[in-house]
Amino acid sequence: MMTRRDAFGSFAVLAELLASAGRAQAQGQPSARPPVFKHDLPNVTLDDSEVTVSHVDYPPGRVGAAHRHAGFVLAYVLEGAVIAKISGQGDEKTYTVGQMFYEQPGATHEVSKNASQTEPAKLLAMIFAKKGATLTVPAAARE
């Protein structure tokens, strides 16, 4: 069984690997860097949960339909720029390579689109949800 600590420890290692990928250390000396992302987590139990990590491809001009996810989501931009609006988090925001965003449990991903009409974009989406849950549903549907 994966504990909450195990899940977030694994995620922290993954996030650091992603953040440091492709960056050379100046003259072999490690440098202190600020965190890539820091956000309070929901007060949920992760008993009988799992994390599903998927690539989400945004061809040029792609606009996704409003949707929701089971559990909560951490998303990391791998390529291009993505515009997102999550219910309860204010206006649309543009996220670029190396940036992350969070979708709280029960939130609606109201806007999900590629910021470019000519260049692709790609996310790494990490969905923490109960085992067997339907991970993505249209915004109007209920799980």
PDB file of C-alpha atoms in Angstrom:
ATOM      1  CA  MET A   1       0.000   0.000   0.000  1.00  0.00           C
ATOM      2  CA  MET A   2       1.324   3.430  -0.923  1.00  0.00           C
ATOM      3  CA  THR A   3       1.141   5.924   1.896  1.00  0.00           C
ATOM      4  CA  ARG A   4       0.565   9.648   1.437  1.00  0.00           C
ATOM      5  CA  ARG A   5       4.192  10.216   2.413  1.00  0.00           C
ATOM      6  CA  ASP A   6       5.398   7.672  -0.190  1.00  0.00           C
ATOM      7  CA  ALA A   7       3.252   9.241  -2.929  1.00  0.00           C
ATOM      8  CA  PHE A   8       4.443  12.763  -2.278  1.00  0.00           C
ATOM      9  CA  GLY A   9       8.030  11.671  -1.761  1.00  0.00           C
ATOM     10  CA  SER A  10       7.934   9.981  -5.164  1.00  0.00           C
ATOM     11  CA  PHE A  11       6.364  13.056  -6.708  1.00  0.00           C
ATOM     12  CA  ALA A  12       9.006  15.329  -5.166  1.00  0.00           C
ATOM     13  CA  VAL A  13      11.769  13.213  -6.705  1.00  0.00           C
ATOM     14  CA  LEU A  14       9.996  13.246 -10.094  1.00  0.00           C
ATOM     15  CA  ALA A  15       9.487  17.017  -9.972  1.00  0.00           C
ATOM     16  CA  GLU A  16      13.146  17.617  -9.153  1.00  0.00           C
ATOM     17  CA  LEU A  17      14.263  15.333 -11.985  1.00  0.00           C
ATOM     18  CA  LEU A  18      12.015  17.164 -14.430  1.00  0.00           C
ATOM     19  CA  ALA A  19      13.173  20.553 -13.203  1.00  0.00           C
ATOM     20  CA  SER A  20      16.832  19.693 -13.542  1.00  0.00           C
ATOM     21  CA  ALA A  21      16.612  17.799 -16.841  1.00  0.00           C
ATOM     22  CA  GLY A  22      18.556  19.514 -19.593  1.00  0.00           C
ATOM     23  CA  ARG A  23      20.217  22.051 -17.270  1.00  0.00           C
ATOM     24  CA  ALA A  24      23.952  21.801 -16.802  1.00  0.00           C
ATOM     25  CA  GLN A  25      25.409  22.789 -13.478  1.00  0.00           C
ATOM     26  CA  ALA A  26      27.811  25.738 -13.840  1.00  0.00           C
ATOM     27  CA  GLN A  27      31.375  24.426 -13.598  1.00  0.00           C
ATOM     28  CA  GLY A  28      30.175  21.292 -11.850  1.00  0.00           C
ATOM     29  CA  GLN A  29      29.117  23.232  -8.737  1.00  0.00           C
ATOM     30  CA  PRO A  30      25.606  22.570  -7.457  1.00  0.00           C
ATOM     31  CA  SER A  31      23.515  25.683  -7.072  1.00  0.00           C
ATOM     32  CA  ALA A  32      20.593  26.330  -4.783  1.00  0.00           C
ATOM     33  CA  ARG A  33      17.360  26.730  -6.735  1.00  0.00           C
ATOM     34  CA  PRO A  34      13.918  27.726  -5.598  1.00  0.00           C
ATOM     35  CA  PRO A  35      11.234  25.053  -5.735  1.00  0.00           C
ATOM     36  CA  VAL A  36       9.595  24.451  -9.104  1.00  0.00           C
ATOM     37  CA  PHE A  37       6.192  24.434  -7.428  1.00  0.00           C
ATOM     38  CA  LYS A  38       4.790  24.691  -3.922  1.00  0.00           C
ATOM     39  CA  HIS A  39       1.119  24.426  -3.005  1.00  0.00           C
ATOM     40  CA  ASP A  40      -0.927  23.312   0.003  1.00  0.00           C
ATOM     41  CA  LEU A  41      -2.411  19.851  -0.456  1.00  0.00           C
ATOM     42  CA  PRO A  42      -5.973  18.803   0.235  1.00  0.00           C
ATOM     43  CA  ASN A  43      -6.754  17.088   3.504  1.00  0.00           C
ATOM     44  CA  VAL A  44      -7.546  13.713   1.961  1.00  0.00           C
ATOM     45  CA  THR A  45      -6.583  10.165   2.726  1.00  0.00           C
ATOM     46  CA  LEU A  46      -4.695   8.307   0.040  1.00  0.00           C
ATOM     47  CA  ASP A  47      -5.761   4.886   1.277  1.00  0.00           C
ATOM     48  CA  ASP A  48      -6.740   2.719  -1.705  1.00  0.00           C
ATOM     49  CA  SER A  49      -5.470   5.442  -4.067  1.00  0.00           C
ATOM     50  CA  GLU A  50      -2.984   5.487  -6.882  1.00  0.00           C
ATOM     51  CA  VAL A  51      -1.254   8.077  -9.004  1.00  0.00           C
ATOM     52  CA  THR A  52      -1.658   7.958 -12.778  1.00  0.00           C
ATOM     53  CA  VAL A  53       0.877   9.955 -14.768  1.00  0.00           C
ATOM     54  CA  SER A  54       0.055  10.712 -18.402  1.00  0.00           C
ATOM     55  CA  HIS A  55       1.257  12.889 -21.250  1.00  0.00           C
ATOM     56  CA  VAL A  56      -1.370  15.324 -22.519  1.00  0.00           C
ATOM     57  CA  ASP A  57      -0.658  16.546 -26.046  1.00  0.00           C
ATOM     58  CA  TYR A  58      -1.977  19.885 -27.293  1.00  0.00           C
ATOM     59  CA  PRO A  59      -1.642  20.228 -31.064  1.00  0.00           C
ATOM     60  CA  PRO A  60      -1.429  23.844 -32.309  1.00  0.00           C
ATOM     61  CA  GLY A  61      -4.697  25.648 -31.605  1.00  0.00           C
ATOM     62  CA  ARG A  62      -6.214  22.831 -29.525  1.00  0.00           C
ATOM     63  CA  VAL A  63      -9.011  23.875 -27.177  1.00  0.00           C
ATOM     64  CA  GLY A  64     -10.166  21.173 -24.775  1.00  0.00           C
ATOM     65  CA  ALA A  65     -13.681  20.787 -23.381  1.00  0.00           C
ATOM     66  CA  ALA A  66     -14.393  21.681 -19.759  1.00  0.00           C
ATOM     67  CA  HIS A  67     -13.832  18.630 -17.573  1.00  0.00           C
ATOM     68  CA  ARG A  68     -13.152  17.337 -14.060  1.00  0.00           C
ATOM     69  CA  HIS A  69     -10.823  14.737 -12.628  1.00  0.00           C
ATOM     70  CA  ALA A  70     -11.193  12.227  -9.832  1.00  0.00           C
ATOM     71  CA  GLY A  71      -9.018  13.259  -6.890  1.00  0.00           C
ATOM     72  CA  PHE A  72      -6.508  16.044  -7.418  1.00  0.00           C
ATOM     73  CA  VAL A  73      -4.088  16.838 -10.215  1.00  0.00           C
ATOM     74  CA  LEU A  74      -0.586  18.234 -10.521  1.00  0.00           C
ATOM     75  CA  ALA A  75       0.374  19.229 -14.068  1.00  0.00           C
ATOM     76  CA  TYR A  76       3.869  20.058 -15.359  1.00  0.00           C
ATOM     77  CA  VAL A  77       4.414  21.773 -18.736  1.00  0.00           C
ATOM     78  CA  LEU A  78       6.957  19.847 -20.788  1.00  0.00           C
ATOM     79  CA  GLU A  79       6.676  21.736 -24.071  1.00  0.00           C
ATOM     80  CA  GLY A  80       5.103  24.944 -25.367  1.00  0.00           C
ATOM     81  CA  ALA A  81       2.574  26.960 -23.379  1.00  0.00           C
ATOM     82  CA  VAL A  82      -0.838  25.990 -22.031  1.00  0.00           C
ATOM     83  CA  ILE A  83      -3.670  28.264 -20.919  1.00  0.00           C
ATOM     84  CA  ALA A  84      -5.717  26.916 -18.020  1.00  0.00           C
ATOM     85  CA  LYS A  85      -8.546  28.120 -15.807  1.00  0.00           C
ATOM     86  CA  ILE A  86      -9.433  26.035 -12.777  1.00  0.00           C
ATOM     87  CA  SER A  87     -12.641  26.755 -10.845  1.00  0.00           C
ATOM     88  CA  GLY A  88     -11.935  28.587  -7.621  1.00  0.00           C
ATOM     89  CA  GLN A  89      -8.482  29.766  -8.746  1.00  0.00           C
ATOM     90  CA  GLY A  90      -9.243  33.052 -10.484  1.00  0.00           C
ATOM     91  CA  ASP A  91      -8.683  34.044 -14.099  1.00  0.00           C
ATOM     92  CA  GLU A  92      -7.068  32.129 -16.949  1.00  0.00           C
ATOM     93  CA  LYS A  93      -3.317  31.692 -16.583  1.00  0.00           C
ATOM     94  CA  THR A  94      -0.642  30.801 -19.095  1.00  0.00           C
ATOM     95  CA  TYR A  95       1.864  28.153 -18.020  1.00  0.00           C
ATOM     96  CA  THR A  96       5.136  27.660 -19.884  1.00  0.00           C
ATOM     97  CA  VAL A  97       7.853  24.991 -19.913  1.00  0.00           C
ATOM     98  CA  GLY A  98       8.920  24.082 -16.396  1.00  0.00           C
ATOM     99  CA  GLN A  99       5.845  25.541 -14.690  1.00  0.00           C
ATOM    100  CA  MET A 100       3.182  23.574 -12.838  1.00  0.00           C
ATOM    101  CA  PHE A 101      -0.409  23.975 -11.786  1.00  0.00           C
ATOM    102  CA  TYR A 102      -2.742  22.250  -9.349  1.00  0.00           C
ATOM    103  CA  GLU A 103      -6.374  21.158  -9.657  1.00  0.00           C
ATOM    104  CA  GLN A 104      -8.070  20.672  -6.311  1.00  0.00           C
ATOM    105  CA  PRO A 105     -10.502  17.769  -5.763  1.00  0.00           C
ATOM    106  CA  GLY A 106     -13.890  18.497  -7.337  1.00  0.00           C
ATOM    107  CA  ALA A 107     -12.601  21.421  -9.405  1.00  0.00           C
ATOM    108  CA  THR A 108     -13.665  22.031 -12.974  1.00  0.00           C
ATOM    109  CA  HIS A 109     -10.911  22.549 -15.521  1.00  0.00           C
ATOM    110  CA  GLU A 110     -12.886  25.302 -17.261  1.00  0.00           C
ATOM    111  CA  VAL A 111     -10.249  26.299 -19.835  1.00  0.00           C
ATOM    112  CA  SER A 112      -7.616  23.946 -21.222  1.00  0.00           C
ATOM    113  CA  LYS A 113      -5.960  25.088 -24.422  1.00  0.00           C
ATOM    114  CA  ASN A 114      -2.717  25.499 -26.306  1.00  0.00           C
ATOM    115  CA  ALA A 115      -1.552  29.113 -26.160  1.00  0.00           C
ATOM    116  CA  SER A 116      -0.154  28.828 -29.700  1.00  0.00           C
ATOM    117  CA  GLN A 117      -1.848  28.417 -33.064  1.00  0.00           C
ATOM    118  CA  THR A 118       1.420  27.199 -34.614  1.00  0.00           C
ATOM    119  CA  GLU A 119       3.412  25.259 -31.983  1.00  0.00           C
ATOM    120  CA  PRO A 120       2.452  22.110 -30.043  1.00  0.00           C
ATOM    121  CA  ALA A 121       2.351  21.935 -26.248  1.00  0.00           C
ATOM    122  CA  LYS A 122       2.606  18.993 -23.862  1.00  0.00           C
ATOM    123  CA  LEU A 123       1.814  18.420 -20.172  1.00  0.00           C
ATOM    124  CA  LEU A 124       2.714  15.701 -17.751  1.00  0.00           C
ATOM    125  CA  ALA A 125      -0.485  15.222 -15.712  1.00  0.00           C
ATOM    126  CA  MET A 126      -0.346  13.420 -12.363  1.00  0.00           C
ATOM    127  CA  ILE A 127      -3.803  12.405 -11.139  1.00  0.00           C
ATOM    128  CA  PHE A 128      -4.033  11.188  -7.539  1.00  0.00           C
ATOM    129  CA  ALA A 129      -7.320   9.278  -7.216  1.00  0.00           C
ATOM    130  CA  LYS A 130      -8.984   6.206  -5.759  1.00  0.00           C
ATOM    131  CA  LYS A 131      -8.076   2.990  -7.553  1.00  0.00           C
ATOM    132  CA  GLY A 132     -10.549   2.225 -10.343  1.00  0.00           C
ATOM    133  CA  ALA A 133     -11.993   5.761 -10.496  1.00  0.00           C
ATOM    134  CA  THR A 134     -12.890   7.293 -13.851  1.00  0.00           C
ATOM    135  CA  LEU A 135     -10.047   9.804 -14.126  1.00  0.00           C
ATOM    136  CA  THR A 136     -11.610  12.386 -16.465  1.00  0.00           C
ATOM    137  CA  VAL A 137     -15.280  13.254 -16.973  1.00  0.00           C
ATOM    138  CA  PRO A 138     -17.038  16.072 -18.860  1.00  0.00           C
ATOM    139  CA  ALA A 139     -17.753  19.051 -16.610  1.00  0.00           C
ATOM    140  CA  ALA A 140     -21.514  18.499 -16.709  1.00  0.00           C
ATOM    141  CA  ALA A 141     -21.230  14.837 -15.666  1.00  0.00           C
ATOM    142  CA  ARG A 142     -20.947  13.572 -12.095  1.00  0.00           C
ATOM    143  CA  GLU A 143     -18.707  10.680 -11.085  1.00  0.00           C
TER     144      GLU A 143
END
